Amino acid sequence: MIHATPATADPNPILDIAIGFMGAQQLFAANRIGLFTALVDGPKDVATLASKTGTATRVTRMLADAMAAFGLLKRTDGVYALGASAKAYLSGKGADLDLGPYLTFLEEISYPHWLQFGDTVRTDAPGDLGMTDERWTTFLAGVMTYNRLHADMFAASVDVSGHKRLLDLGGLAPYFAIRAMEANAGLTTTFAYAEGFADKIIGDIETAGLMDRAVIEEMATPEARPEGPFDLVFLNHVIHRFNPEQNQRILENARAAASTGAKLAMLDFYLDDDAHQRPIDAMHAGEYLVIDGTVVYPQREVTDWLAAAGWKVIDIISLPGSPRVLIATAI
């Protein structure tokens, strides 16, 4: 007789990673058929959900059960209701921030692109996005939605009170500075963005009613030397897009534009030296590499650049579902 022996180690970490794509595909499908928005007006059973989404009953049950398993839905006696996270981020127009466009980006752009990841590992080169105008629209809608989430988390965690002049250097979206100006009525912002981005950010600044406190300057990020002094500097989603030499120059130029004692907030994904690497940063290292060959840098390397440029790191803040923020002061 063969006797089963207790496992000496837990296989779940391996299996959770290996089958993670299954949950992702079910989430994408649930978003695509409108499962979450079908529950905005209250709990429903499977038959009602199937009718509202136009999906076969057994498929509806499968997706609803999967979302309940992940905590996005609540299931009670065969009746499903929105969980807190789904209500806040997947309930359409009533959401605090609808992440639907980001899920569409992941399903239609990112996920298929990851099918080239084997070649990226073999060659150390990004894959081919095969972009069309339609795919660019999906890409930008998704990425900018994700940036809005980052900005909301950033605004809730980074204190901008008492500052007067903000330099938003090399960013891709104005939401971080907009949130800062909304929190601090005495704050003015110079947006030093790459050429071609001015037209893309003016609409958001105007919608927020903040154009009277905004200056927009177009300049190449690695060479940008905006006129200061600034007592607050944002470098958000910048360093992963440039090589080490360019990043050193960017940080030096930012320091030259800052007054002594100014605060620098630098949001990005980082590979840390902690006993347990934060998973979202490590996963985005693969995402950035396969998408366009950009880099998630080790935190230690980034702090060395900062020190060489005249910045002292004083804190690092992990944002829920978002990158981390290195906080430094100009010395």
Short mmCIF file of C-alpha atoms in Angstrom, two decimals:
data_model
loop_
_atom_site.label_atom_id
_atom_site.label_comp_id
_atom_site.label_asym_id
_atom_site.label_seq_id
_atom_site.Cartn_x
_atom_site.Cartn_y
_atom_site.Cartn_z
CA MET A 1 0.00 0.00 0.00
CA ILE A 2 1.24 3.45 -0.86
CA HIS A 3 0.69 5.99 1.86
CA ALA A 4 0.43 9.68 1.05
CA THR A 5 2.89 11.79 2.98
CA PRO A 6 2.26 15.37 4.02
CA ALA A 7 3.87 17.92 1.76
CA THR A 8 6.92 19.54 3.30
CA ALA A 9 6.35 22.81 1.45
CA ASP A 10 3.33 24.72 0.20
CA PRO A 11 2.77 24.38 -3.59
CA ASN A 12 0.24 27.23 -3.67
CA PRO A 13 2.74 30.03 -4.42
CA ILE A 14 3.77 28.18 -7.58
CA LEU A 15 0.22 27.43 -8.65
CA ASP A 16 -1.05 30.92 -7.87
CA ILE A 17 1.51 32.33 -10.30
CA ALA A 18 1.13 29.61 -12.92
CA ILE A 19 -2.66 29.85 -13.21
CA GLY A 20 -2.92 33.59 -12.61
CA PHE A 21 -3.71 34.15 -16.28
CA MET A 22 -6.96 32.22 -15.82
CA GLY A 23 -8.26 34.70 -13.26
CA ALA A 24 -7.10 37.61 -15.40
CA GLN A 25 -9.01 36.32 -18.43
CA GLN A 26 -12.14 35.83 -16.36
CA LEU A 27 -11.85 39.36 -14.97
CA PHE A 28 -11.43 40.76 -18.49
CA ALA A 29 -14.48 38.83 -19.66
CA ALA A 30 -16.58 39.91 -16.67
CA ASN A 31 -15.68 43.53 -17.42
CA ARG A 32 -16.37 43.11 -21.14
CA ILE A 33 -19.88 41.62 -20.73
CA GLY A 34 -20.86 44.25 -18.16
CA LEU A 35 -21.15 41.90 -15.19
CA PHE A 36 -20.18 44.56 -12.67
CA THR A 37 -22.32 47.35 -14.09
CA ALA A 38 -25.28 44.93 -14.15
CA LEU A 39 -25.08 44.84 -10.35
CA VAL A 40 -24.93 48.60 -9.77
CA ASP A 41 -28.65 48.83 -9.02
CA GLY A 42 -28.63 45.91 -6.59
CA PRO A 43 -27.99 42.17 -6.06
CA LYS A 44 -29.16 39.65 -8.67
CA ASP A 45 -29.32 35.92 -9.22
CA VAL A 46 -27.63 34.14 -12.12
CA ALA A 47 -30.68 34.07 -14.37
CA THR A 48 -31.19 37.82 -14.04
CA LEU A 49 -27.49 38.52 -14.58
CA ALA A 50 -27.45 36.31 -17.66
CA SER A 51 -30.43 38.19 -19.08
CA LYS A 52 -28.91 41.61 -18.39
CA THR A 53 -25.49 40.72 -19.84
CA GLY A 54 -26.77 38.65 -22.76
CA THR A 55 -24.48 35.78 -21.75
CA ALA A 56 -25.22 32.08 -21.38
CA THR A 57 -26.34 31.13 -17.88
CA ARG A 58 -23.50 28.71 -17.20
CA VAL A 59 -20.92 31.26 -18.41
CA THR A 60 -22.48 33.95 -16.26
CA ARG A 61 -22.38 31.67 -13.22
CA MET A 62 -18.76 30.75 -13.93
CA LEU A 63 -17.68 34.39 -14.16
CA ALA A 64 -19.72 35.50 -11.16
CA ASP A 65 -18.35 32.66 -9.04
CA ALA A 66 -14.79 33.50 -10.11
CA MET A 67 -15.26 37.15 -9.21
CA ALA A 68 -16.76 36.11 -5.87
CA ALA A 69 -13.76 33.85 -5.29
CA PHE A 70 -11.48 36.85 -5.74
CA GLY A 71 -13.61 39.04 -3.48
CA LEU A 72 -14.89 41.37 -6.20
CA LEU A 73 -18.45 40.08 -5.77
CA LYS A 74 -20.33 38.86 -2.71
CA ARG A 75 -22.33 35.63 -3.12
CA THR A 76 -25.18 34.81 -0.74
CA ASP A 77 -27.57 31.92 -1.45
CA GLY A 78 -26.95 32.18 -5.19
CA VAL A 79 -27.42 35.95 -5.29
CA TYR A 80 -24.51 38.19 -6.26
CA ALA A 81 -23.68 41.75 -5.19
CA LEU A 82 -20.80 44.14 -5.78
CA GLY A 83 -17.91 43.99 -3.34
CA ALA A 84 -16.28 47.21 -2.15
CA SER A 85 -13.42 47.18 -4.68
CA ALA A 86 -15.70 46.44 -7.64
CA LYS A 87 -18.13 49.15 -6.56
CA ALA A 88 -15.33 51.72 -6.32
CA TYR A 89 -13.46 50.79 -9.49
CA LEU A 90 -15.58 48.68 -11.85
CA SER A 91 -19.12 50.05 -11.62
CA GLY A 92 -18.96 52.34 -14.65
CA LYS A 93 -20.08 55.95 -14.35
CA GLY A 94 -20.89 55.55 -10.67
CA ALA A 95 -17.38 54.38 -9.78
CA ASP A 96 -14.89 56.50 -7.86
CA LEU A 97 -12.62 55.76 -10.83
CA ASP A 98 -13.70 53.34 -13.53
CA LEU A 99 -10.77 51.03 -14.28
CA GLY A 100 -12.67 49.43 -17.17
CA PRO A 101 -10.51 51.12 -19.85
CA TYR A 102 -7.37 49.83 -18.12
CA LEU A 103 -8.74 46.28 -18.11
CA THR A 104 -9.52 46.64 -21.83
CA PHE A 105 -5.92 47.75 -22.43
CA LEU A 106 -4.62 44.73 -20.51
CA GLU A 107 -6.89 42.34 -22.43
CA GLU A 108 -6.41 43.73 -25.93
CA ILE A 109 -2.85 45.14 -25.85
CA SER A 110 -0.81 43.95 -22.90
CA TYR A 111 -1.90 40.32 -22.58
CA PRO A 112 -1.41 39.41 -26.27
CA HIS A 113 1.93 41.20 -26.17
CA TRP A 114 3.06 39.02 -23.28
CA LEU A 115 2.76 36.05 -25.64
CA GLN A 116 6.04 37.39 -27.06
CA PHE A 117 7.70 37.33 -23.65
CA GLY A 118 9.59 34.14 -24.44
CA ASP A 119 11.34 35.93 -27.29
CA THR A 120 12.02 38.91 -25.02
CA VAL A 121 13.68 36.65 -22.44
CA ARG A 122 15.76 35.02 -25.18
CA THR A 123 16.80 38.24 -26.93
CA ASP A 124 16.54 40.92 -24.20
CA ALA A 125 14.50 42.96 -26.67
CA PRO A 126 10.87 44.15 -26.60
CA GLY A 127 8.22 42.54 -28.75
CA ASP A 128 6.31 44.09 -31.63
CA LEU A 129 3.17 45.90 -30.48
CA GLY A 130 1.80 46.06 -34.03
CA MET A 131 0.09 49.32 -33.24
CA THR A 132 -2.73 50.79 -35.32
CA ASP A 133 -4.70 53.96 -34.69
CA GLU A 134 -7.41 51.91 -33.00
CA ARG A 135 -4.89 50.09 -30.79
CA TRP A 136 -3.23 53.40 -29.85
CA THR A 137 -6.62 54.71 -28.72
CA THR A 138 -7.08 51.64 -26.50
CA PHE A 139 -3.49 51.90 -25.27
CA LEU A 140 -3.71 55.55 -24.26
CA ALA A 141 -7.16 55.22 -22.68
CA GLY A 142 -5.92 52.35 -20.53
CA VAL A 143 -2.59 53.85 -19.52
CA MET A 144 -4.10 57.23 -18.67
CA THR A 145 -6.80 55.55 -16.59
CA TYR A 146 -4.11 53.71 -14.65
CA ASN A 147 -2.25 57.01 -14.23
CA ARG A 148 -5.38 58.53 -12.70
CA LEU A 149 -5.40 55.76 -10.12
CA HIS A 150 -1.75 56.48 -9.35
CA ALA A 151 -2.50 60.18 -9.00
CA ASP A 152 -5.37 59.55 -6.59
CA MET A 153 -3.24 57.27 -4.43
CA PHE A 154 -0.36 59.76 -4.65
CA ALA A 155 -2.54 62.68 -3.55
CA ALA A 156 -3.77 60.73 -0.54
CA SER A 157 -0.21 59.93 0.60
CA VAL A 158 2.08 62.84 -0.33
CA ASP A 159 1.81 66.06 1.68
CA VAL A 160 2.05 69.17 -0.52
CA SER A 161 0.91 71.71 2.06
CA GLY A 162 3.07 74.79 2.53
CA HIS A 163 4.67 74.60 -0.92
CA LYS A 164 4.40 77.47 -3.41
CA ARG A 165 6.11 76.47 -6.69
CA LEU A 166 5.84 72.98 -8.17
CA LEU A 167 7.93 71.68 -11.07
CA ASP A 168 6.26 68.74 -12.81
CA LEU A 169 9.21 67.52 -14.87
CA GLY A 170 9.04 65.02 -17.69
CA GLY A 171 5.67 63.57 -16.76
CA LEU A 172 3.19 61.91 -19.08
CA ALA A 173 -0.05 63.06 -17.43
CA PRO A 174 -0.98 66.19 -15.43
CA TYR A 175 -3.16 64.42 -12.86
CA PHE A 176 -0.53 64.38 -10.10
CA ALA A 177 0.01 68.14 -10.27
CA ILE A 178 -3.72 68.78 -10.65
CA ARG A 179 -4.40 66.85 -7.44
CA ALA A 180 -1.62 68.78 -5.70
CA MET A 181 -3.03 72.15 -6.79
CA GLU A 182 -6.50 71.10 -5.70
CA ALA A 183 -5.09 70.23 -2.26
CA ASN A 184 -3.02 73.42 -2.01
CA ALA A 185 -4.72 76.60 -3.27
CA GLY A 186 -1.45 78.53 -3.06
CA LEU A 187 0.49 76.20 -5.34
CA THR A 188 1.47 77.10 -8.91
CA THR A 189 2.89 74.52 -11.32
CA THR A 190 5.33 74.61 -14.20
CA PHE A 191 4.74 71.63 -16.45
CA ALA A 192 8.05 70.93 -18.22
CA TYR A 193 6.91 68.23 -20.64
CA ALA A 194 8.37 66.80 -23.83
CA GLU A 195 7.45 68.40 -27.13
CA GLY A 196 4.00 67.43 -28.32
CA PHE A 197 2.53 66.88 -24.87
CA ALA A 198 1.28 70.41 -24.26
CA ASP A 199 -1.90 69.98 -26.29
CA LYS A 200 -2.60 66.70 -24.50
CA ILE A 201 -2.57 68.19 -20.99
CA ILE A 202 -4.19 71.59 -21.48
CA GLY A 203 -7.70 70.13 -21.63
CA ASP A 204 -7.33 68.38 -18.27
CA ILE A 205 -5.89 71.49 -16.62
CA GLU A 206 -8.68 73.66 -18.04
CA THR A 207 -11.34 71.18 -16.92
CA ALA A 208 -9.91 71.36 -13.40
CA GLY A 209 -10.11 75.17 -13.56
CA LEU A 210 -6.39 75.59 -12.86
CA MET A 211 -4.95 77.25 -15.98
CA ASP A 212 -4.39 80.49 -14.06
CA ARG A 213 -1.89 78.66 -11.84
CA ALA A 214 -0.19 76.65 -14.58
CA VAL A 215 2.75 77.33 -16.89
CA ILE A 216 3.44 74.85 -19.69
CA GLU A 217 6.93 74.59 -21.19
CA GLU A 218 7.96 72.12 -23.88
CA MET A 219 11.48 70.77 -23.50
CA ALA A 220 13.25 67.43 -23.93
CA THR A 221 13.29 65.79 -20.50
CA PRO A 222 17.01 64.80 -20.32
CA GLU A 223 18.08 68.34 -21.19
CA ALA A 224 15.29 70.27 -19.45
CA ARG A 225 16.55 73.12 -17.28
CA PRO A 226 13.43 75.06 -16.23
CA GLU A 227 13.97 78.32 -14.39
CA GLY A 228 13.44 78.01 -10.64
CA PRO A 229 13.68 78.04 -7.81
CA PHE A 230 10.99 75.45 -7.04
CA ASP A 231 10.25 74.16 -3.56
CA LEU A 232 8.47 71.03 -4.82
CA VAL A 233 9.45 68.75 -7.71
CA PHE A 234 7.52 65.83 -9.22
CA LEU A 235 9.34 63.24 -11.34
CA ASN A 236 6.52 60.78 -11.92
CA HIS A 237 6.81 57.88 -14.37
CA VAL A 238 10.06 59.34 -15.69
CA ILE A 239 13.13 57.32 -14.79
CA HIS A 240 11.99 53.97 -16.25
CA ARG A 241 11.89 55.65 -19.67
CA PHE A 242 15.54 56.73 -19.72
CA ASN A 243 19.00 55.19 -19.41
CA PRO A 244 21.20 55.68 -16.31
CA GLU A 245 23.25 58.52 -17.81
CA GLN A 246 20.11 60.40 -18.82
CA ASN A 247 18.54 59.82 -15.41
CA GLN A 248 21.60 61.19 -13.64
CA ARG A 249 21.38 64.32 -15.78
CA ILE A 250 17.62 64.67 -15.17
CA LEU A 251 18.12 64.49 -11.40
CA GLU A 252 21.00 66.98 -11.53
CA ASN A 253 18.92 69.42 -13.58
CA ALA A 254 16.01 69.00 -11.19
CA ARG A 255 18.30 69.78 -8.27
CA ALA A 256 19.64 72.87 -10.05
CA ALA A 257 16.07 74.14 -10.40
CA ALA A 258 15.19 73.44 -6.75
CA SER A 259 15.81 75.54 -3.65
CA THR A 260 17.72 74.02 -0.75
CA GLY A 261 15.28 72.04 1.35
CA ALA A 262 12.88 71.52 -1.56
CA LYS A 263 10.93 68.26 -1.65
CA LEU A 264 11.22 65.77 -4.51
CA ALA A 265 8.49 63.16 -5.05
CA MET A 266 9.49 60.51 -7.59
CA LEU A 267 6.84 57.92 -8.44
CA ASP A 268 7.82 54.79 -10.33
CA PHE A 269 8.15 51.05 -9.92
CA TYR A 270 11.38 49.94 -8.21
CA LEU A 271 13.12 46.63 -7.57
CA ASP A 272 13.84 46.68 -3.85
CA ASP A 273 16.29 44.93 -1.53
CA ASP A 274 13.69 43.86 1.02
CA ALA A 275 13.36 40.25 2.12
CA HIS A 276 10.14 40.07 0.09
CA GLN A 277 10.09 41.95 -3.21
CA ARG A 278 6.79 43.77 -3.76
CA PRO A 279 5.20 41.71 -6.58
CA ILE A 280 3.62 44.57 -8.55
CA ASP A 281 7.04 46.18 -9.15
CA ALA A 282 8.61 42.93 -10.31
CA MET A 283 5.71 42.21 -12.66
CA HIS A 284 5.97 45.65 -14.21
CA ALA A 285 9.65 45.04 -14.85
CA GLY A 286 8.49 42.37 -17.28
CA GLU A 287 5.65 44.52 -18.62
CA TYR A 288 7.88 47.47 -19.43
CA LEU A 289 10.55 45.29 -21.01
CA VAL A 290 8.23 43.33 -23.30
CA ILE A 291 6.15 46.39 -24.23
CA ASP A 292 8.87 48.88 -25.18
CA GLY A 293 12.20 47.88 -23.66
CA THR A 294 12.09 50.35 -20.77
CA VAL A 295 13.48 49.51 -17.33
CA VAL A 296 12.31 49.09 -13.75
CA TYR A 297 15.50 50.03 -11.92
CA PRO A 298 16.76 48.72 -8.57
CA GLN A 299 15.88 51.13 -5.78
CA ARG A 300 19.50 51.14 -4.59
CA GLU A 301 20.70 52.35 -8.00
CA VAL A 302 18.12 55.14 -8.02
CA THR A 303 19.06 56.32 -4.53
CA ASP A 304 22.72 56.44 -5.63
CA TRP A 305 21.75 58.70 -8.54
CA LEU A 306 19.80 60.92 -6.18
CA ALA A 307 22.70 61.23 -3.73
CA ALA A 308 25.13 62.10 -6.52
CA ALA A 309 22.74 64.80 -7.75
CA GLY A 310 22.33 66.46 -4.34
CA TRP A 311 19.14 64.81 -3.10
CA LYS A 312 18.75 62.93 0.20
CA VAL A 313 16.11 60.19 0.33
CA ILE A 314 13.98 60.53 3.45
CA ASP A 315 11.08 58.16 2.80
CA ILE A 316 9.53 55.67 0.40
CA ILE A 317 5.77 55.24 0.18
CA SER A 318 4.03 52.19 -1.27
CA LEU A 319 0.75 53.12 -2.97
CA PRO A 320 -2.11 50.57 -3.20
CA GLY A 321 -2.31 49.07 -6.68
CA SER A 322 0.23 51.62 -7.89
CA PRO A 323 3.98 52.37 -7.97
CA ARG A 324 5.98 53.57 -4.99
CA VAL A 325 7.11 57.13 -4.28
CA LEU A 326 10.64 58.03 -3.29
CA ILE A 327 10.62 61.22 -1.20
CA ALA A 328 13.87 63.20 -1.10
CA THR A 329 14.99 66.64 0.00
CA ALA A 330 17.43 68.98 -1.74
CA ILE A 331 20.67 69.36 0.23
#
